[in-house]
PDB file of C-alpha atoms and ligand atoms in Angstrom:
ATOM      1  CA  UNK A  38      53.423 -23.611-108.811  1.00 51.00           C
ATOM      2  CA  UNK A  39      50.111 -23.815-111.423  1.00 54.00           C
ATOM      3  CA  UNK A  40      47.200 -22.152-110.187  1.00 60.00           C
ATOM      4  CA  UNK A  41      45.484 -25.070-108.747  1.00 72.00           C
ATOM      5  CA  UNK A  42      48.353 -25.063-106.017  1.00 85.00           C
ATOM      6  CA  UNK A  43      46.964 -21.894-105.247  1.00 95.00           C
ATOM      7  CA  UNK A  44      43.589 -21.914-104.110  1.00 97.00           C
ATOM      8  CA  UNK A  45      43.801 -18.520-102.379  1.00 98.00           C
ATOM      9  CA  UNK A  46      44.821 -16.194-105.731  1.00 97.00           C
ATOM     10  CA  UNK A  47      42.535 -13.432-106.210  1.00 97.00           C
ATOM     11  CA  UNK A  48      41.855 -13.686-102.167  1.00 98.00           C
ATOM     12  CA  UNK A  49      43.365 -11.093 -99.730  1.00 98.00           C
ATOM     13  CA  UNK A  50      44.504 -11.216 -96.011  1.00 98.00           C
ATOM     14  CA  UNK A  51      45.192  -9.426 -92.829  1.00 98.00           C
ATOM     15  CA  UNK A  52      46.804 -11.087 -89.944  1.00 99.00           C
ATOM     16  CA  UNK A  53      47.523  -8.679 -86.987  1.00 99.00           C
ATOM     17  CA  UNK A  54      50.554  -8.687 -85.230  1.00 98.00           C
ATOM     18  CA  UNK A  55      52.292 -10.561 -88.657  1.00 98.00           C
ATOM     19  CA  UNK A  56      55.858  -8.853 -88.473  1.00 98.00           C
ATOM     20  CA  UNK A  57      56.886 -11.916 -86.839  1.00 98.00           C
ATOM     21  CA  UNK A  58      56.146 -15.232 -84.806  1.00 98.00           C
ATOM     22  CA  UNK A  59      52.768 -17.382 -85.447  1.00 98.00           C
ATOM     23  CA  UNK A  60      51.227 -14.503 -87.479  1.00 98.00           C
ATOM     24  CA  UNK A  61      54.119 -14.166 -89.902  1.00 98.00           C
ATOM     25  CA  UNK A  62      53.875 -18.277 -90.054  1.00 98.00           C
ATOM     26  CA  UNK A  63      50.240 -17.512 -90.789  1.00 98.00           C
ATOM     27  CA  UNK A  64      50.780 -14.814 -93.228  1.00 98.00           C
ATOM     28  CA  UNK A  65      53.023 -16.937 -95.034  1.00 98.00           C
ATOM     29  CA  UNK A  66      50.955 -20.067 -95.642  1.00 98.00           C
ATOM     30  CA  UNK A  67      47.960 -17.938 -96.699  1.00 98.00           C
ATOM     31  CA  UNK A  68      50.717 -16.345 -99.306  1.00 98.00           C
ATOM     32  CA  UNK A  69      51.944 -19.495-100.417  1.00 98.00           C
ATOM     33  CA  UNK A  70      48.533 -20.459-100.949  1.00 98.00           C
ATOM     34  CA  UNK A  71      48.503 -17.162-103.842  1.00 98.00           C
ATOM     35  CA  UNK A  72      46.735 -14.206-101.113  1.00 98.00           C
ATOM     36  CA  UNK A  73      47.696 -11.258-101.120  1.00 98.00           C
ATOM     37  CA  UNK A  74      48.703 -10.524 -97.720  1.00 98.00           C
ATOM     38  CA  UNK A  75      48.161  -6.999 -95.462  1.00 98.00           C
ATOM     39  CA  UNK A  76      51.482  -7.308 -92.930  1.00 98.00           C
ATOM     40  CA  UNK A  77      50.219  -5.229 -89.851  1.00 98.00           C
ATOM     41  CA  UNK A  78      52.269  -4.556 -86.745  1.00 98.00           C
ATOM     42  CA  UNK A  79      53.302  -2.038 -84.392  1.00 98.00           C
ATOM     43  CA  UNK A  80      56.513  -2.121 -85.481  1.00 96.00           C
ATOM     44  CA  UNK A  81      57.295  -0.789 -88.713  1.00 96.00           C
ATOM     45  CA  UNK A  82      60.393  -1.499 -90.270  1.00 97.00           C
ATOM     46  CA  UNK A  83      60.045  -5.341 -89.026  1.00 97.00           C
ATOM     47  CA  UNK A  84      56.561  -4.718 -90.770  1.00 97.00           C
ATOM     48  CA  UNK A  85      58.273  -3.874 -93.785  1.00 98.00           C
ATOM     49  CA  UNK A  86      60.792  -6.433 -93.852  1.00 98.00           C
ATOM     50  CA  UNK A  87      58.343  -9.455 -93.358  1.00 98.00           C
ATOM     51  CA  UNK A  88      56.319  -7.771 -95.710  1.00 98.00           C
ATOM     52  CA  UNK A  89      58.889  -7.765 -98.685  1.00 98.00           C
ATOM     53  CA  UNK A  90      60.362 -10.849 -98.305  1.00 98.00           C
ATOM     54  CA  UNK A  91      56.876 -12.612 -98.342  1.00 98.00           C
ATOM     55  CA  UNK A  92      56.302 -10.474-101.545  1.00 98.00           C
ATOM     56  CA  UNK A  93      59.574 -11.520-103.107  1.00 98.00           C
ATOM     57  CA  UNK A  94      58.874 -15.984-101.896  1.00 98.00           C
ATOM     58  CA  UNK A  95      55.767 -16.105-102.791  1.00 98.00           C
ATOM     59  CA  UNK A  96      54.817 -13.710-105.440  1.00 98.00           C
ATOM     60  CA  UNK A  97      51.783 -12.092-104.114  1.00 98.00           C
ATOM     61  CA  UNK A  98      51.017  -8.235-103.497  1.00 98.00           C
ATOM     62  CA  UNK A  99      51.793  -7.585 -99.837  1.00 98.00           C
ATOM     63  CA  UNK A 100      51.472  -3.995 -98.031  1.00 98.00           C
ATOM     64  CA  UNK A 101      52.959  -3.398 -94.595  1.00 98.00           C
ATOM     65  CA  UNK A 102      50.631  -1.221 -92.072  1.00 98.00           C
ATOM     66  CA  UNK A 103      51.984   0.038 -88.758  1.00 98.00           C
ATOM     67  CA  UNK A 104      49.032   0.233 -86.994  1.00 98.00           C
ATOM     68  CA  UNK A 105      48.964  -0.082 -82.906  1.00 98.00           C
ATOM     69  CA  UNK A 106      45.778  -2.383 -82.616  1.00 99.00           C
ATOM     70  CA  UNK A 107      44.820  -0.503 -79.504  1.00 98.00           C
ATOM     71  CA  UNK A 108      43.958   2.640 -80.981  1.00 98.00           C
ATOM     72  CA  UNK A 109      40.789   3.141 -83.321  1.00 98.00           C
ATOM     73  CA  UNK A 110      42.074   5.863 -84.748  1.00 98.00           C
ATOM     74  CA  UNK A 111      45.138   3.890 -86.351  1.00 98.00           C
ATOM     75  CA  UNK A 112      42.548   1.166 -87.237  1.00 98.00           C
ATOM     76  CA  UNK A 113      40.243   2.801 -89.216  1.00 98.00           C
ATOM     77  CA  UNK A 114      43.015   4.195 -90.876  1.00 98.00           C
ATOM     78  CA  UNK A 115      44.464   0.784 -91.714  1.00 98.00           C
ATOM     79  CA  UNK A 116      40.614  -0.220 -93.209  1.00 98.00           C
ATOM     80  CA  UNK A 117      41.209   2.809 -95.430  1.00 98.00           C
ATOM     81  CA  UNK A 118      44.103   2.032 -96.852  1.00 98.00           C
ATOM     82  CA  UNK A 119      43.259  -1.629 -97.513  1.00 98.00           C
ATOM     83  CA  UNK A 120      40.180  -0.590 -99.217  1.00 98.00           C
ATOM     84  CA  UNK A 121      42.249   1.617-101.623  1.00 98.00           C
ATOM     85  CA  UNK A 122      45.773  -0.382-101.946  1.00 98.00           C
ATOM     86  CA  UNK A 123      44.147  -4.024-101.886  1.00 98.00           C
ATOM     87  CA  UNK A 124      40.390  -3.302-102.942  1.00 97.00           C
ATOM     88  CA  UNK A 125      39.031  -5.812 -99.948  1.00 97.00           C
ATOM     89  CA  UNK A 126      39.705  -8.655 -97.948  1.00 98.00           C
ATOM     90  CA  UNK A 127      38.562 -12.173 -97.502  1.00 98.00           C
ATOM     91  CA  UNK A 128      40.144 -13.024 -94.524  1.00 98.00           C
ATOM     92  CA  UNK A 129      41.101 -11.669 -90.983  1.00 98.00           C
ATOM     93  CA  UNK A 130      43.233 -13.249 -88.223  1.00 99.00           C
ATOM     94  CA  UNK A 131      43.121 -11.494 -85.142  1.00 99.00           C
ATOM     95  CA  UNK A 132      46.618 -12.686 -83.676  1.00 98.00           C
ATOM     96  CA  UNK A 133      48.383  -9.566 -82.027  1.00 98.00           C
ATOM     97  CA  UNK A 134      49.013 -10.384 -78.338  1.00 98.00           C
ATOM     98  CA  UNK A 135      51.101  -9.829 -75.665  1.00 97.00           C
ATOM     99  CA  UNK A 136      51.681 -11.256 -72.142  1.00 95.00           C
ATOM    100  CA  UNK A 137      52.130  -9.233 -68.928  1.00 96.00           C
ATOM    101  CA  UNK A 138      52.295 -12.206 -66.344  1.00 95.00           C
ATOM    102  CA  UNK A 139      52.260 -11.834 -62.468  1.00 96.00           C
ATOM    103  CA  UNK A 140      50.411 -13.082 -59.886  1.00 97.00           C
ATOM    104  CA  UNK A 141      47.020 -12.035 -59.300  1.00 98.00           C
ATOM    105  CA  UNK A 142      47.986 -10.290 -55.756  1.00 98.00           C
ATOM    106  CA  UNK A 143      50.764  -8.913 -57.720  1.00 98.00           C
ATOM    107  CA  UNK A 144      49.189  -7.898 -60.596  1.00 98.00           C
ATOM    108  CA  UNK A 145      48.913  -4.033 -61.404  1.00 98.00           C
ATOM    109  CA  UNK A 146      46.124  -2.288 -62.683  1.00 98.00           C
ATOM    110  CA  UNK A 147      48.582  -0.994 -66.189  1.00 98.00           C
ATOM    111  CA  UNK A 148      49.371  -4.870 -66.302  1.00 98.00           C
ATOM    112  CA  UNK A 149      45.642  -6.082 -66.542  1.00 98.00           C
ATOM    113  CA  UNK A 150      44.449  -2.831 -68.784  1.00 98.00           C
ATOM    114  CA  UNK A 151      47.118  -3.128 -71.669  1.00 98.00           C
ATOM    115  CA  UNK A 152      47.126  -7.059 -72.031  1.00 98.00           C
ATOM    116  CA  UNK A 153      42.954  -6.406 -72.203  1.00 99.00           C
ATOM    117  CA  UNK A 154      43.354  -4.118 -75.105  1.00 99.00           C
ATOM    118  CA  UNK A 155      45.536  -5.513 -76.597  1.00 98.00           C
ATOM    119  CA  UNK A 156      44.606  -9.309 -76.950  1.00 98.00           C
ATOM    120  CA  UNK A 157      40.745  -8.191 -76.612  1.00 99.00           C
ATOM    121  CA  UNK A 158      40.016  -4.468 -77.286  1.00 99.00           C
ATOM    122  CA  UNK A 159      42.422  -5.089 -80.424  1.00 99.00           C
ATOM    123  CA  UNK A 160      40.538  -7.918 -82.113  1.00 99.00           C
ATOM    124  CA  UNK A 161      37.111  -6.004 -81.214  1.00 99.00           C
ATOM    125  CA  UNK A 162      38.393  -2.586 -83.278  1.00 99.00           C
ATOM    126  CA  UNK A 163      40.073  -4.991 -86.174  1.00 99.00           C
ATOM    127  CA  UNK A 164      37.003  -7.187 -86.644  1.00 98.00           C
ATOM    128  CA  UNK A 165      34.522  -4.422 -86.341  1.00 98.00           C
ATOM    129  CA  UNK A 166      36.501  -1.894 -88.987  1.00 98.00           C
ATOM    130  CA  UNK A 167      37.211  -4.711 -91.345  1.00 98.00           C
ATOM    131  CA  UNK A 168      33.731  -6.155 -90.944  1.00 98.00           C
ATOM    132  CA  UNK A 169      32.155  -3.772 -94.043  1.00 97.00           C
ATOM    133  CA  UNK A 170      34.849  -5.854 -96.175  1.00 98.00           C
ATOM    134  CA  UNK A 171      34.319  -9.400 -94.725  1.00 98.00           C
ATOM    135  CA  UNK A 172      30.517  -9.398 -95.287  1.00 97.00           C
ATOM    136  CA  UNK A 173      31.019  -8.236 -98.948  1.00 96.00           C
ATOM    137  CA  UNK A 174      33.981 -10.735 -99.759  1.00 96.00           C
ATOM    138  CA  UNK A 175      32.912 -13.199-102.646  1.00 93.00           C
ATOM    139  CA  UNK A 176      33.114 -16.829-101.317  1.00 91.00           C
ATOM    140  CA  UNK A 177      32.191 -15.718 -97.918  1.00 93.00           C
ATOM    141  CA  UNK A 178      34.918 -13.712 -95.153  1.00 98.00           C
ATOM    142  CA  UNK A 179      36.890 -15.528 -92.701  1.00 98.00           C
ATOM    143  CA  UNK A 180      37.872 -14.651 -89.125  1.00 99.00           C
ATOM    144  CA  UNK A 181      39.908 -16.568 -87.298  1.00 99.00           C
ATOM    145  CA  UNK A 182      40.683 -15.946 -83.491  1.00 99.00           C
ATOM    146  CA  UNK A 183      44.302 -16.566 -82.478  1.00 99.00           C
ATOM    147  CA  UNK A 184      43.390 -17.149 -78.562  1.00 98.00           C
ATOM    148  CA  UNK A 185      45.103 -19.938 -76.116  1.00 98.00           C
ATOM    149  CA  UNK A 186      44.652 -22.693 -73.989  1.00 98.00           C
ATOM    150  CA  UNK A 187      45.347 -20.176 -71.123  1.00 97.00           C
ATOM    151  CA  UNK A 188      41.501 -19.149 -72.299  1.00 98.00           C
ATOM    152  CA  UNK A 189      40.181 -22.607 -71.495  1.00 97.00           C
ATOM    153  CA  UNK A 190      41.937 -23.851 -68.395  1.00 97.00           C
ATOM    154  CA  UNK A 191      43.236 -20.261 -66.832  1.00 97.00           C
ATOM    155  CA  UNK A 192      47.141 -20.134 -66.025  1.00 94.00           C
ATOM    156  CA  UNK A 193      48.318 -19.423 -62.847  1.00 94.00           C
ATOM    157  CA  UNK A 194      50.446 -15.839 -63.216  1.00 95.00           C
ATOM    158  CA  UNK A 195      48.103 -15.097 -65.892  1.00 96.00           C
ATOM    159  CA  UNK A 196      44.634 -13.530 -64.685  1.00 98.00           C
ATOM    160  CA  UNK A 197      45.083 -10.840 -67.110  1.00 98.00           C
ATOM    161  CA  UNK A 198      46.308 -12.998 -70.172  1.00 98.00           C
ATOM    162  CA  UNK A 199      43.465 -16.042 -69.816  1.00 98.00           C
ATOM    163  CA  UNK A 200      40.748 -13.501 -69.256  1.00 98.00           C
ATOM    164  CA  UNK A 201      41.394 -11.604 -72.367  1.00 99.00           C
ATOM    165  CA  UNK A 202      42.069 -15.001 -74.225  1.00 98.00           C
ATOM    166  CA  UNK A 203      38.539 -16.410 -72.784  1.00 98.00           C
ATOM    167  CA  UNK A 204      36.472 -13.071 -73.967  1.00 98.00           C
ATOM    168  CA  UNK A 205      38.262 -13.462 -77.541  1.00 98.00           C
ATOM    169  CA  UNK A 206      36.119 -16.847 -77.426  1.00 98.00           C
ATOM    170  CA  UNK A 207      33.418 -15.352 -76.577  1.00 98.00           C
ATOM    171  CA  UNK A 208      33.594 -12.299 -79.247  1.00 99.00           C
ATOM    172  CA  UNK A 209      34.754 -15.782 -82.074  1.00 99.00           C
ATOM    173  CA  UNK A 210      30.902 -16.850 -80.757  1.00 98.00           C
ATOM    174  CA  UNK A 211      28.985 -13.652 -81.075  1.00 98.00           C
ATOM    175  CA  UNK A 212      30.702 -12.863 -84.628  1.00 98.00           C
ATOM    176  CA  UNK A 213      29.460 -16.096 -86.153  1.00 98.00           C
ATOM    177  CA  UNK A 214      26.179 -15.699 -84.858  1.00 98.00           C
ATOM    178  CA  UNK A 215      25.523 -12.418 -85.873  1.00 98.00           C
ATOM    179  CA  UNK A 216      26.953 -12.944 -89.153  1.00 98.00           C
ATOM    180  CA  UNK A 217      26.677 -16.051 -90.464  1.00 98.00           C
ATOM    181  CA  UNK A 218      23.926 -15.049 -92.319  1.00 97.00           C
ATOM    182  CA  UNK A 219      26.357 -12.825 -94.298  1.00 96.00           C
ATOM    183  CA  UNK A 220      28.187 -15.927 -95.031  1.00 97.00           C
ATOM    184  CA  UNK A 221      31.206 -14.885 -93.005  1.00 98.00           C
ATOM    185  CA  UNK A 222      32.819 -17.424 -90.773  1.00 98.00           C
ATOM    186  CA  UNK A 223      34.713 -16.884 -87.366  1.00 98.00           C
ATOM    187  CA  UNK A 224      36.558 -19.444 -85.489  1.00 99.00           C
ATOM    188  CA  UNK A 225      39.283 -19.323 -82.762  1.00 99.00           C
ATOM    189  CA  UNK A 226      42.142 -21.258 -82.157  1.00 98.00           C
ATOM    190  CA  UNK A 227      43.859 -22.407 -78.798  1.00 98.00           C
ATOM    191  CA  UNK A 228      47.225 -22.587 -79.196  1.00 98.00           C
ATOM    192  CA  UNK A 229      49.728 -24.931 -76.432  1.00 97.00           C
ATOM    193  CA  UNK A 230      53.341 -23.643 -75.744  1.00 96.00           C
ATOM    194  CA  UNK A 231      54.332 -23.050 -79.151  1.00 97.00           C
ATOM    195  CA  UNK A 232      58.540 -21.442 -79.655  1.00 95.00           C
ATOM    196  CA  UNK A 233      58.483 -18.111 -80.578  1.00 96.00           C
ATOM    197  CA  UNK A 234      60.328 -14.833 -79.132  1.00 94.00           C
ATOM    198  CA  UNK A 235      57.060 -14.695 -76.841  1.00 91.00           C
ATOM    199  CA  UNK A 236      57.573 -17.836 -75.293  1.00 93.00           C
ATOM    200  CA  UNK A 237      61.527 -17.651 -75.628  1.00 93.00           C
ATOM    201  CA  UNK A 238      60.994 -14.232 -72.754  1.00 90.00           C
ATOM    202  CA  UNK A 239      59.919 -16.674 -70.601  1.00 88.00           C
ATOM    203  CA  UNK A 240      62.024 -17.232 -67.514  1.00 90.00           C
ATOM    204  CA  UNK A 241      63.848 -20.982 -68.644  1.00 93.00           C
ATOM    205  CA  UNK A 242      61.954 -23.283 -65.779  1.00 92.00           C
ATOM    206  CA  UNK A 243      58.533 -22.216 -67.131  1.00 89.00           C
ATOM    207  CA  UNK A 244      59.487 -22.921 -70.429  1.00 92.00           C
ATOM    208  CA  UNK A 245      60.464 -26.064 -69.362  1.00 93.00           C
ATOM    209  CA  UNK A 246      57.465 -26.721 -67.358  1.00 91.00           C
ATOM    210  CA  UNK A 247      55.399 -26.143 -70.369  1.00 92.00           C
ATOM    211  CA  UNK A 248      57.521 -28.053 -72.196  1.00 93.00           C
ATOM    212  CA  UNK A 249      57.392 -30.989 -70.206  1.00 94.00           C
ATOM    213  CA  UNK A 250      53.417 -30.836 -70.066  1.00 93.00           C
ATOM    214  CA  UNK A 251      52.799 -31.423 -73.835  1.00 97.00           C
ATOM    215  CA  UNK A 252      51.563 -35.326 -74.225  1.00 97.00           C
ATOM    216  CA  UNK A 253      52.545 -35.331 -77.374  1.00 97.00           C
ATOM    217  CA  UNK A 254      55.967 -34.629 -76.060  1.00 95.00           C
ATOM    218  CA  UNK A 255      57.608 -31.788 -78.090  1.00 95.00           C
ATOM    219  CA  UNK A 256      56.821 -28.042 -78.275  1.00 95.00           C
ATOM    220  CA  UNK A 257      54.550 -26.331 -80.393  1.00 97.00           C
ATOM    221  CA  UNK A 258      55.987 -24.954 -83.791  1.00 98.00           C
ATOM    222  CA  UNK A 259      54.440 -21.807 -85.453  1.00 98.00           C
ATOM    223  CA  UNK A 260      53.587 -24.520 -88.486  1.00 98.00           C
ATOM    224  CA  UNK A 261      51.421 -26.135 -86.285  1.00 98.00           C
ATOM    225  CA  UNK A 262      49.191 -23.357 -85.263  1.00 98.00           C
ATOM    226  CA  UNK A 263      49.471 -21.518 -89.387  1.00 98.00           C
ATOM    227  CA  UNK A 264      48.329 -24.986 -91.019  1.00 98.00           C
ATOM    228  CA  UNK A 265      45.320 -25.283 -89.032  1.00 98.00           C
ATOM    229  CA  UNK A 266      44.379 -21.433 -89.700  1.00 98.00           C
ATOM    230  CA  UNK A 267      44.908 -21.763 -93.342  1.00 98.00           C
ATOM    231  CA  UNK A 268      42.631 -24.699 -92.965  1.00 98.00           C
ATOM    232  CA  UNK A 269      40.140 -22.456 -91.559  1.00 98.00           C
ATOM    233  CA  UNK A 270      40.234 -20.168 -94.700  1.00 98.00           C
ATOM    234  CA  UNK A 271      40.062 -22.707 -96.585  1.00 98.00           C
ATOM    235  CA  UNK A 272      36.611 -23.827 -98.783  1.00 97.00           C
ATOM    236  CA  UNK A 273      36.822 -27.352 -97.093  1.00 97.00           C
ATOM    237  CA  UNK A 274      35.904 -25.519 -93.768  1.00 98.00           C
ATOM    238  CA  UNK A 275      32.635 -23.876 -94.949  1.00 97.00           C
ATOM    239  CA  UNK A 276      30.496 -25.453 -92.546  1.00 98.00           C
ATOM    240  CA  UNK A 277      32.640 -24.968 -89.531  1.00 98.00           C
ATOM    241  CA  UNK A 278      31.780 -21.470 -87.716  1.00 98.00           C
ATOM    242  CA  UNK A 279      31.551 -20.617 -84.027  1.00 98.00           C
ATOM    243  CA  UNK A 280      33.989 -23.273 -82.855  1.00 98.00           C
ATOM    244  CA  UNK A 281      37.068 -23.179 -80.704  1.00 98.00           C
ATOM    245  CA  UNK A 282      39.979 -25.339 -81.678  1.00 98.00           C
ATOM    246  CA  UNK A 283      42.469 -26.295 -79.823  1.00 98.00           C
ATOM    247  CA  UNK A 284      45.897 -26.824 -81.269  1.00 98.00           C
ATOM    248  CA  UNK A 285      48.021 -27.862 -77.915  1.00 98.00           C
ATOM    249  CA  UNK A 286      49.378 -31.664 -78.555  1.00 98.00           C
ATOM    250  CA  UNK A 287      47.078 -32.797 -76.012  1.00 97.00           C
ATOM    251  CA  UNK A 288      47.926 -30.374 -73.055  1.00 96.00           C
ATOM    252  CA  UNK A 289      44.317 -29.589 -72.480  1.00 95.00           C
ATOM    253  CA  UNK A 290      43.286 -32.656 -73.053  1.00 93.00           C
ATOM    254  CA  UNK A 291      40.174 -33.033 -70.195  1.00 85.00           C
ATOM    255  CA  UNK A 292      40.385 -30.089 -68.539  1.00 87.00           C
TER     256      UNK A 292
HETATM  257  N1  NAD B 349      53.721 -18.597 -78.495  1.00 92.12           N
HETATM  258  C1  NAD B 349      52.861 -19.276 -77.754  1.00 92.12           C
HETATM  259  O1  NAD B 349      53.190 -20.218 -77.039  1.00 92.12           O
HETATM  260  C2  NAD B 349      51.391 -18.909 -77.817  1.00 92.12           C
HETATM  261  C3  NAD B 349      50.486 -19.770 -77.192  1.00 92.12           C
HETATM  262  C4  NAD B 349      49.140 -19.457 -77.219  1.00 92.12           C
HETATM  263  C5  NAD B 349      48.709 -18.329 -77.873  1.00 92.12           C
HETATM  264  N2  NAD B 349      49.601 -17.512 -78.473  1.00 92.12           N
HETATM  265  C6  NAD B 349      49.104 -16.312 -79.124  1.00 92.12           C
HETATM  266  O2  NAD B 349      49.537 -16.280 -80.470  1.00 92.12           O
HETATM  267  C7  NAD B 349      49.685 -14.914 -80.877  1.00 92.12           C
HETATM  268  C8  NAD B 349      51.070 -14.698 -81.475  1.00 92.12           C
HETATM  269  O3  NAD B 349      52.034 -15.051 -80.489  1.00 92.12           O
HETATM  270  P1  NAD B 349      53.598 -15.136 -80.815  1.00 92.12           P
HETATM  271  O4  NAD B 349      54.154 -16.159 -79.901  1.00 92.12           O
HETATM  272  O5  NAD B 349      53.841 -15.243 -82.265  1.00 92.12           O
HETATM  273  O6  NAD B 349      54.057 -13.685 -80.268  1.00 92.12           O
HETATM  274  P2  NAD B 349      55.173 -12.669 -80.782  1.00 92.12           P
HETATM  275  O7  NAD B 349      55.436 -11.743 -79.642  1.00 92.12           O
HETATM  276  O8  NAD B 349      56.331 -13.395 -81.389  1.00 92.12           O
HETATM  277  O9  NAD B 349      54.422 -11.871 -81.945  1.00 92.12           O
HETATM  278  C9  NAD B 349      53.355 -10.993 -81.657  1.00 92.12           C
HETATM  279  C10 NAD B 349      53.373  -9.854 -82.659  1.00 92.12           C
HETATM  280  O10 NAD B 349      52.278  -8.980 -82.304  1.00 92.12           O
HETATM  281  C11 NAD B 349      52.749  -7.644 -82.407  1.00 92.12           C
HETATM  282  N3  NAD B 349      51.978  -6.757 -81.542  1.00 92.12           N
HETATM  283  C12 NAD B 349      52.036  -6.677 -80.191  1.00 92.12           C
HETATM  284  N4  NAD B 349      51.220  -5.711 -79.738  1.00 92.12           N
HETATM  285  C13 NAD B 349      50.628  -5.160 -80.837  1.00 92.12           C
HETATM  286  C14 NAD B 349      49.692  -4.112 -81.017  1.00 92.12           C
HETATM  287  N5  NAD B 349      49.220  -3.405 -79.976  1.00 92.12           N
HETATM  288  N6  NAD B 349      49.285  -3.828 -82.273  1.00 92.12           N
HETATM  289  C15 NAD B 349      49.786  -4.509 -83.330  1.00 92.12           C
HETATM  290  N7  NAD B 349      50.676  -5.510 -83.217  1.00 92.12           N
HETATM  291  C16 NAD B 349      51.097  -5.829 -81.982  1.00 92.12           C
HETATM  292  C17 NAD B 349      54.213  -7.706 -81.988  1.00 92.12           C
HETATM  293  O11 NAD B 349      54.942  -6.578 -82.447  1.00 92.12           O
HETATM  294  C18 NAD B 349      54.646  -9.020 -82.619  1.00 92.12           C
HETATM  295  O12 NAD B 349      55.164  -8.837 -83.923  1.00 92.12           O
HETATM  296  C19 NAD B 349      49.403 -14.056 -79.649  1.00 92.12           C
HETATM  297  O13 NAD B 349      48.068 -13.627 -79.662  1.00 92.12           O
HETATM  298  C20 NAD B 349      49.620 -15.040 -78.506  1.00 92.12           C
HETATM  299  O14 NAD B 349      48.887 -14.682 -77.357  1.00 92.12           O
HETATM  300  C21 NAD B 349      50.952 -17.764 -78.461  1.00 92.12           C
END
């Protein structure tokens, strides 16, 4: 692959929540496209694994953190050792999330507060550690927002998942505001059902009520949702900041 394939080389990533799934997808594209690529998870020796085999496919420098993105302790941390192992970083996808569903009668307290900090605290202590980087990156930082269509139209069973979905649109707004001036760009993404061992939890008749609600009649693949982030990084998306895109094959569609 010459150099010209690789418009990302000298550029570094994180993606949260990359050991496997979408943000491995993502992870990968941004590699393939020559960045060197943070792997950060919770759980370590998948961390590892994802990490080295991206390493060894694509030839870039990859580290693997274990870092829970809960705790601020274990994200500054994570900041310090990208500064000394990688130097930097260019780009930031906040993807790490979880689902706890029930209904909203149902719904304990432990089931709304970890889903919160987890798809919303998390991205708040990533983007505000990694932040000192992003505003010094040459060509300008990127965040992008991995948030869901849950976040626009709220899912029944899911008071706790579309909330923290719909504030991570709110915090993609207030980061490209406040730093646009710094030339760093944040955008979110709404992913539709999309397979992955998230989705694949799912008791089978949701699945294939989700399923059956995509107009463009098939279920998201992680491709889907990486190409459009790599997109995002990419220098033919400098003038797009603050936006919310939805990546759903039409579920959404007027609602
Ligand atoms: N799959 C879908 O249909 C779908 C749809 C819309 C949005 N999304 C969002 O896309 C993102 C990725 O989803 P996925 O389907 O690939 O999920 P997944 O469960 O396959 O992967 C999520 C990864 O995040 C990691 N993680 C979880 N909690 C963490 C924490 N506290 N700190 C660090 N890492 C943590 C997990 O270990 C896992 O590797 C999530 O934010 C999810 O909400 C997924």
């Amino acid at each position: 692959m010459s150099n010209t394939d690789r418009p990302f080389k000298g550029k570094i990533a994180l993606v949260t929540g990359s050991a496997r799934g979408i943000g491995r997808a993502i992870a990968e594209d941004l590699a393939e496209w020559g960045a060197d690529s943070v792997i950060l998870d919770v759980k370590l020796e998948d961390c590892q694994k994802t990490a080295s085999e991206i390493s060894s496919k694509y030839g870039v420098k990859t580290i693997a953190i274990q870092c829970n993105v809960t705790k601020k302790d274990e994200v500054e941390a994570a900041a310090d050792r990208i500064k000394s192992e990688m130097g930097g970083l260019h780009f930031l996808v906040n993807n790490a999330g979880i689902l706890r569903d029930n209904l909203l009668l149902r719904m304990k307290e432990e089931e709304w507060d970890l889903v919160l900090d987890v798809n919303l605290k998390g991205a708040f202590l990533v983007s505000q550690a990694m932040l000192r980087f992003l505003m010094k990156a040459e060509g300008g930082g990127r965040i992008v927002n991995i948030s869901s269509i849950s976040g626009v139209v709220g899912q029944p069973g899911q008071a706790n998942y579309s909330s923290s979905k719909a504030g991570l649109l709110g915090l993609t707004k207030v980061i490209a505001r406040e730093y646009a001036s710094k030339g760093l760009l944040c955008n979110a993404i709404c992913p539709g059902f999309v397979q992955t061992e998230l989705t694949a939890a799912l008791p089978q008749a949701v699945q294939d009520m989700l399923k059956a609600s995509v107009p463009l009649g098939r279920p998201g693949q992680v491709k889907d949702i990486s190409r459009v982030v790599r997109f995002l990084c990419s220098e033919d998306a400098g003038f797009i900041t603050g936006n919310v895109i939805r990546v759903d094959g039409g579920t959404a569609t007027g609602m």
